[in-house]
GROMACS .gro file of C-alpha atoms in nm:
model
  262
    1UNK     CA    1   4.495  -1.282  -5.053
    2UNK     CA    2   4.833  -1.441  -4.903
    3UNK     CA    3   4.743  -1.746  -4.699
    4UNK     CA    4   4.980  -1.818  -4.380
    5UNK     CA    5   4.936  -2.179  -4.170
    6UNK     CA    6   5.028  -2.141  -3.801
    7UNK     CA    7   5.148  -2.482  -3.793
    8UNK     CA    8   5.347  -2.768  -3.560
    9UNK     CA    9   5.267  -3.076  -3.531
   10UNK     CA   10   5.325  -3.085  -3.166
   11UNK     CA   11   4.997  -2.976  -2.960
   12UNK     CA   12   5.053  -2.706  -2.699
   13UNK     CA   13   5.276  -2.457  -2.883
   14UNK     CA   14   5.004  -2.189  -2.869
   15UNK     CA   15   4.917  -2.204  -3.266
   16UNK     CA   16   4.540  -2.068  -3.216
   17UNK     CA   17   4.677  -1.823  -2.946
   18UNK     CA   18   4.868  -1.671  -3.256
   19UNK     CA   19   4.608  -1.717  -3.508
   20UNK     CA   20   4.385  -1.501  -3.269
   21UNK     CA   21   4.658  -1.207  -3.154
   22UNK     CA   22   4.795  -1.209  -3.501
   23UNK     CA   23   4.470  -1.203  -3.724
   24UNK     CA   24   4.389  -0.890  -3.453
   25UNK     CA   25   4.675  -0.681  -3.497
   26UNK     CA   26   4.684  -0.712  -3.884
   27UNK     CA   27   4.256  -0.585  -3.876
   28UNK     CA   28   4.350  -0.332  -3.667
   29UNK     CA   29   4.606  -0.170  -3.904
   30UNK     CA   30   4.346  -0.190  -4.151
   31UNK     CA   31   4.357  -0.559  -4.311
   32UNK     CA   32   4.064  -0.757  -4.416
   33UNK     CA   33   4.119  -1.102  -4.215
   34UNK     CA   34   4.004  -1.444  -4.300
   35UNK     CA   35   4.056  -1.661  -3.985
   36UNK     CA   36   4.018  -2.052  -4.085
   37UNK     CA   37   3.985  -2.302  -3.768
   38UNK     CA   38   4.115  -2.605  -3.990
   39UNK     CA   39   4.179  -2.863  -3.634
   40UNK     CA   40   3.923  -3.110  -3.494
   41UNK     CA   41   3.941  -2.998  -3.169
   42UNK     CA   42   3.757  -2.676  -3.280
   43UNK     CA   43   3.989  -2.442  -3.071
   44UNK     CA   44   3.988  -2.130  -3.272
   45UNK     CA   45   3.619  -2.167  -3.283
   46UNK     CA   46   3.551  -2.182  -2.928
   47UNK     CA   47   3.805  -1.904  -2.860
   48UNK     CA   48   3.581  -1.695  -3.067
   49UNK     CA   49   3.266  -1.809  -2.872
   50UNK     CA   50   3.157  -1.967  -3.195
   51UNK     CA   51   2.901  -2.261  -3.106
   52UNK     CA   52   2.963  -2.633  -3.233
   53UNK     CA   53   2.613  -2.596  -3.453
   54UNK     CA   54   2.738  -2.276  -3.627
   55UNK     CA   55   2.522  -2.326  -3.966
   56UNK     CA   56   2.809  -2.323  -4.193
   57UNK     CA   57   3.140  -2.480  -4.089
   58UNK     CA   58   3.523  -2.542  -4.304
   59UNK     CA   59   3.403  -2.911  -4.327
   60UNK     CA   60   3.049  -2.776  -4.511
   61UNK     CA   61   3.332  -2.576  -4.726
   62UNK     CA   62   3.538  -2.882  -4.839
   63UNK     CA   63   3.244  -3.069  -4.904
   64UNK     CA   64   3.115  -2.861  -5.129
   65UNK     CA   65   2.764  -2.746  -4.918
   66UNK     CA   66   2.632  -2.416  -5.066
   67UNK     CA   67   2.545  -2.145  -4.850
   68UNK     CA   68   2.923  -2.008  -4.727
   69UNK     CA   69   2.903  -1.854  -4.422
   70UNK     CA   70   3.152  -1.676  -4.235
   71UNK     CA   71   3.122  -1.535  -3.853
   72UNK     CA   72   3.261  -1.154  -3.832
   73UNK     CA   73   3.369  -1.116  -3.525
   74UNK     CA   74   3.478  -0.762  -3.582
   75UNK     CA   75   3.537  -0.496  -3.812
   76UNK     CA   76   3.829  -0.635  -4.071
   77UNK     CA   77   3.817  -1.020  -3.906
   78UNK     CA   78   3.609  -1.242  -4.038
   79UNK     CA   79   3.633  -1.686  -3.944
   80UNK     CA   80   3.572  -1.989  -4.155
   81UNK     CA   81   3.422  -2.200  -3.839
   82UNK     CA   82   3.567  -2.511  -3.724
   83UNK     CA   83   3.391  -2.886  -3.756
   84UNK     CA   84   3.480  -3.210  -3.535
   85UNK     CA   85   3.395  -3.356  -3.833
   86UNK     CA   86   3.717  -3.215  -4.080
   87UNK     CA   87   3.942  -3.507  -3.975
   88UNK     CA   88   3.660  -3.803  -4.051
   89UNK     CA   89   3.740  -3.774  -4.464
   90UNK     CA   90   4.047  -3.811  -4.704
   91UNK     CA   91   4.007  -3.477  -4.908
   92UNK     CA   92   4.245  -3.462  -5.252
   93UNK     CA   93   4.516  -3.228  -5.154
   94UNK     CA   94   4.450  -2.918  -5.366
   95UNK     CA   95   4.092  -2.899  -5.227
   96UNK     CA   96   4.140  -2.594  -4.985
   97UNK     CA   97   4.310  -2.360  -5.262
   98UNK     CA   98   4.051  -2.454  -5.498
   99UNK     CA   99   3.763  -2.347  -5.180
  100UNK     CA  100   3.956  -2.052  -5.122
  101UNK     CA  101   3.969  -1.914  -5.427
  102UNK     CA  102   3.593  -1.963  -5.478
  103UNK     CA  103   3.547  -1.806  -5.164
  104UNK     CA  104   3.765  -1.486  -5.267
  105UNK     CA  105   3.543  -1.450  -5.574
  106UNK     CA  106   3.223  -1.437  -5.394
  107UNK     CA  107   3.310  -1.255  -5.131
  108UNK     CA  108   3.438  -0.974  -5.365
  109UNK     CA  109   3.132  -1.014  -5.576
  110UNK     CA  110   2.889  -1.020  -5.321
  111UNK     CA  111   3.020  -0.802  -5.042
  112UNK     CA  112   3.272  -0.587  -5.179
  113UNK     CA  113   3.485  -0.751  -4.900
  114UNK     CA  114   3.908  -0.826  -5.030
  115UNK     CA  115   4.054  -1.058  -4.833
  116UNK     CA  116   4.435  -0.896  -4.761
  117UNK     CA  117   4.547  -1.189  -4.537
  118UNK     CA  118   4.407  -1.582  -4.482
  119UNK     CA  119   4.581  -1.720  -4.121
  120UNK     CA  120   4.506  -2.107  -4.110
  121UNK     CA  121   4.517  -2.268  -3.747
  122UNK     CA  122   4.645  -2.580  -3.882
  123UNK     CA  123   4.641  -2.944  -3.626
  124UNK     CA  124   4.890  -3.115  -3.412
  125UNK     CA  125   4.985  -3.369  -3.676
  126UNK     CA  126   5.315  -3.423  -3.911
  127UNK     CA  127   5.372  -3.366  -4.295
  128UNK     CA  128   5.483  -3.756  -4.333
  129UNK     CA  129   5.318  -3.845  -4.642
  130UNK     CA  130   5.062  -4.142  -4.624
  131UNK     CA  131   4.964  -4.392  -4.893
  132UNK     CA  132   4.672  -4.641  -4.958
  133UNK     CA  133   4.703  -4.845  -5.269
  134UNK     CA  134   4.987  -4.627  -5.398
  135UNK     CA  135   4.832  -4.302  -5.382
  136UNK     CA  136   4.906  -4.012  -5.160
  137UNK     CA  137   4.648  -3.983  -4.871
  138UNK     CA  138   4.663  -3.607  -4.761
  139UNK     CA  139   4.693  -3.474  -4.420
  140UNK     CA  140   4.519  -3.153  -4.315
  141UNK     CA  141   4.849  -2.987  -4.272
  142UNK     CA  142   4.938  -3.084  -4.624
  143UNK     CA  143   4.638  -3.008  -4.741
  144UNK     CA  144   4.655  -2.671  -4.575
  145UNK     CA  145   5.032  -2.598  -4.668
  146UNK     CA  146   4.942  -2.673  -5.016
  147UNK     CA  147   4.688  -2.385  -5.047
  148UNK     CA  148   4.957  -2.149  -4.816
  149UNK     CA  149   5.168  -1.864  -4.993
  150UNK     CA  150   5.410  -1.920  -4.626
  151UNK     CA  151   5.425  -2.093  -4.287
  152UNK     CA  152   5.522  -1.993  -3.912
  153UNK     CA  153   5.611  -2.195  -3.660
  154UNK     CA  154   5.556  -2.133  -3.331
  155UNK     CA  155   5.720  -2.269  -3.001
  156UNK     CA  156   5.739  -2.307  -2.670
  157UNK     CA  157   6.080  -2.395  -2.479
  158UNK     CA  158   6.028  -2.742  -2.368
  159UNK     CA  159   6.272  -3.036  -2.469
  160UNK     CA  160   6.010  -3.221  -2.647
  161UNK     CA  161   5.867  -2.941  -2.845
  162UNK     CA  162   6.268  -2.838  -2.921
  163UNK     CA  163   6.340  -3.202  -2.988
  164UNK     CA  164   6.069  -3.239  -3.244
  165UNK     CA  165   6.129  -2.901  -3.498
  166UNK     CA  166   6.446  -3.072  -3.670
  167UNK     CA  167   6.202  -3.329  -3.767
  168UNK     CA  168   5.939  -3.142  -3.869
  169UNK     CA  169   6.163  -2.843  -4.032
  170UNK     CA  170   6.271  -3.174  -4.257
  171UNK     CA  171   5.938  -3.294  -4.357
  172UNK     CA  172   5.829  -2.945  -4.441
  173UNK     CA  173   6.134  -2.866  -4.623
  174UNK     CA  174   6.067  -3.177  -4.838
  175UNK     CA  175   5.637  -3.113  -4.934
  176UNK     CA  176   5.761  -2.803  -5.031
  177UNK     CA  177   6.003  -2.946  -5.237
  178UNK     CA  178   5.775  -3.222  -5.402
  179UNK     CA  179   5.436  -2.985  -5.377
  180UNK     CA  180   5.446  -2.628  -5.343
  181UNK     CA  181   5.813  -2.478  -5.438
  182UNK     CA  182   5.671  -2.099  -5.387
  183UNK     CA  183   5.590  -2.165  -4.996
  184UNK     CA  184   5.766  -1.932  -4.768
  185UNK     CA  185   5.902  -2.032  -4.435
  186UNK     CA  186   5.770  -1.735  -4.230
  187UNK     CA  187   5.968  -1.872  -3.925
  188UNK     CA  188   6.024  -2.034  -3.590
  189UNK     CA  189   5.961  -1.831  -3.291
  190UNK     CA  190   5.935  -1.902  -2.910
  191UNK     CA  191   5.559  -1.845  -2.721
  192UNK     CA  192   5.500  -1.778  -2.366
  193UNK     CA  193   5.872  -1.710  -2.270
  194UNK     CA  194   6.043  -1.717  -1.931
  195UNK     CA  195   6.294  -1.459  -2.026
  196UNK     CA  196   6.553  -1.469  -1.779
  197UNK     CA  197   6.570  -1.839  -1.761
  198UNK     CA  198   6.815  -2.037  -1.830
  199UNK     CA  199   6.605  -2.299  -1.995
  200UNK     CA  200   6.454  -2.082  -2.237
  201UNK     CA  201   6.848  -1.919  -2.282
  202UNK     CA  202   6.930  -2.246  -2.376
  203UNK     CA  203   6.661  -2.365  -2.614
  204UNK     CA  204   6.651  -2.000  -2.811
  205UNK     CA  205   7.049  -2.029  -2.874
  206UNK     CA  206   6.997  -2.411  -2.989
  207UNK     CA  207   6.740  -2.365  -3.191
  208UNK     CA  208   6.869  -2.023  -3.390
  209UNK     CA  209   7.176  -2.219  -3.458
  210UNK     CA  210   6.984  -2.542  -3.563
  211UNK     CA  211   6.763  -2.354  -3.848
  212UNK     CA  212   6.864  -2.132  -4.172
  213UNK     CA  213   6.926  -1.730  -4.025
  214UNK     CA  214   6.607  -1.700  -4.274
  215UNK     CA  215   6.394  -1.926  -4.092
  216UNK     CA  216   6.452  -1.809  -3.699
  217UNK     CA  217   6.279  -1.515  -3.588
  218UNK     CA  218   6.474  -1.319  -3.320
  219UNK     CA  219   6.125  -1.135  -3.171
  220UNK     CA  220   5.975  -1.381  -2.879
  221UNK     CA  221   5.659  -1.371  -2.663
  222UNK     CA  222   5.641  -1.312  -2.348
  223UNK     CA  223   5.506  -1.476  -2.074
  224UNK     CA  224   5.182  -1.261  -1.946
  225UNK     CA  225   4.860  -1.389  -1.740
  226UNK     CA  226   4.680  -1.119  -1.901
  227UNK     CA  227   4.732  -1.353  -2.261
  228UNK     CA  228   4.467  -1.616  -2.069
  229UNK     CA  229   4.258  -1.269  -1.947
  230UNK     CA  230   4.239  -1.193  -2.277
  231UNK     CA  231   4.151  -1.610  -2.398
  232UNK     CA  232   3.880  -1.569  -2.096
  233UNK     CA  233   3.674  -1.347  -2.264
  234UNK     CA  234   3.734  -1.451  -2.612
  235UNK     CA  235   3.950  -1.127  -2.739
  236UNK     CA  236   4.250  -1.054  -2.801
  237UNK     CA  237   4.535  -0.868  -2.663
  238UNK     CA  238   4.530  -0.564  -2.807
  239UNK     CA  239   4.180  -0.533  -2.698
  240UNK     CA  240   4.210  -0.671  -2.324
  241UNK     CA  241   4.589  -0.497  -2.267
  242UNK     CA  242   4.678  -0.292  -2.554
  243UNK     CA  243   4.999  -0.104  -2.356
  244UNK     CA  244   5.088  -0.474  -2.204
  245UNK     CA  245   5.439  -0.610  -2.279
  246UNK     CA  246   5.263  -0.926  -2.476
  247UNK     CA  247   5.077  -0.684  -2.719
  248UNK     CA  248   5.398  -0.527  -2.767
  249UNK     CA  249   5.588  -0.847  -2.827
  250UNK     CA  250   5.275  -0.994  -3.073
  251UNK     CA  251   5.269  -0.614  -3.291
  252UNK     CA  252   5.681  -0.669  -3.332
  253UNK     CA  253   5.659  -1.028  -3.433
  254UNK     CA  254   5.368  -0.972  -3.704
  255UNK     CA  255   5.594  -0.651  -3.844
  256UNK     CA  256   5.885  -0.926  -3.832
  257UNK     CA  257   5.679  -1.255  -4.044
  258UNK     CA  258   5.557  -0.970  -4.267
  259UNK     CA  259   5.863  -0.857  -4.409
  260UNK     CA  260   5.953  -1.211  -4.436
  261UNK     CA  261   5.696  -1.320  -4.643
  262UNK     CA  262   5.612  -1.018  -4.840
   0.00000   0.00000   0.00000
C-alpha cells in the first residue's frame, strides 16, 4: 500500500476536495482505496455523509480500540472515519505507520481486501517541530508524513496561500530530512483556477520558478460549479460530471502525481 498526505498547512486549499476526486478516479481504474479523514474538523467525513457517532473512528484507531471499522462508500473506496477528538492527545510519531500496517494485515486476512493506495486528508497546521521537556511533541501532519511513502500539495492562487508554500516547502524539506528520507514530494499544484486571469498567470509562473522542476506540477484544476454539485450530494466528479472539464483536469493530475511517485 503507498500512503500519500494531501497536505498544507493553510486551510482553504481544497485538500479534502482532492482526497475525495482523487481517491475516486484511482477506484474507478480499478484500485482498492483507503481514504483516512486525519483533521478535527471532520471534513472528509461529512463529505462522505459519514455521521459524527460512526462506531469506529481514526482516533478509536490510534488509541488502540479493537473492533476496526471502515465505511465503504463504494466499490474499491473504503474511509478510516474522522474524530473531533484526534487533535485532544500527543500520539508518539510513528503511531499511524505502526496502525496502518496492522490494518493492512487484517484487512488482507480477513477480507481478502489489498489496499493499492492510502490518501490521508491531513490538517491546516505546520511541520514546525514542538518540544516539552526536551522531547519532540508530534503534530498530526508529522505524524501523518511519517507513515507517507509521498506528499502533494495543493493550492489555490491567493497571496497568502502563495506567500506561505516557501515556508512550508522548507519545513517539509527538513522532517524529511531528520525523519523519513524515502518521502516523495508528489507536488504543488493550483485548485479551483481562474484560467485566463492574470492573478492566477502570475502566481502559477512564481510559484513554478520558486520550487524544484520535480516538485511543480504543470496540470491545474479548473474552476467548475459543478465541483460544489458534486460536494452537495456527497460524490464525486466523475460520478456527478464525468465528461466535465474538472473531471478531466482531476483524471490528468492523478496520471501526473502517479508517475511521480511510482
Amino acid at each position: 500500500m503507498k500512503v500519500i498526505s494531501v497536505i498544507n498547512k493553510k486551510g482553504g486549499c481544497t485538500k479534502t476536495t482532492t482526497c475525495i476526486h482523487m481517491a475516486a478516479y484511482l477506484a474507478k481504474r480499478g484500485n482498492k482505496i483507503l481514504l483516512i479523514d486525519f483533521e478535527a474538523q471532520r471534513n472528509l467525513s461529512i463529505g462522505y455523509g459519514i455521521p459524527e457517532d460512526y462506531p469506529y473512528t481514526v482516533f478509536d484507531m490510534l488509541n488502540g480500540k479493537a473492533g476496526l471499522r471502515l465505511k465503504n462508500k463504494k466499490r474499491n473506496l473504503y474511509i478510516l472515519a474522522g474524530s473531533d477528538m484526534i487533535d485532544t492527545e500527543v500520539y508518539p510519531l510513528d503511531i499511524l505507520k505502526k496502525r496502518l500496517e496492522v490494518l493492512e494485515k487484517m484487512f488482507k486476512k480477513e477480507h481478502d481486501i489489498t489496499f493499492d493506495y492510502a490518501i490521508i486528508d491531513c490538517s491546516p497546521s505546520d511541520l514546525k517541530n514542538k518540544y516539552a521537556k526536551g522531547k519532540l511533541q508530534p503534530k498530526l501532519n508529522q505524524i501523518a508524513l511519517y507513515a507517507s511513502d509521498a506528499f502533494i500539495v495543493p493550492l489555490v492562487h491567493e497571496k497568502y496561500a502563495v506567500d506561505g508554500l516557501a515556508n512550508f516547502m522548507y519545513d517539509a524539506a527538513a522532517f524529511k530530512k531528520e525523519f523519513n528520507p524515502s518521502l516523495k514530494v508528489g507536488g504543488v499544484f493550483f485548485n479551483i483556477v481562474e484560467e485566463n486571469t492574470r492573478r492566477f498567470k502570475k502566481y502559477y509562473l512564481e510559484v513554478q520558478d520558486s520550487v524544484p522542476d520535480d516538485y511543480f506540477l504543470k496540470t491545474f484544476v479548473r474552476k467548475d460549479v459543478q465541483i460544489a454539485d458534486a460536494t452537495d450530494e456527497g460524490e464525486s466528479i466523475f460520478e456527478v460530471a464525468p465528461k466535465s472539464r474538472s473531471a478531466k483536469d482531476y483524471s490528468k493530475l492523478c496520471r501526473e502525481i502517479l508517475n511521480k511517485i511510482n
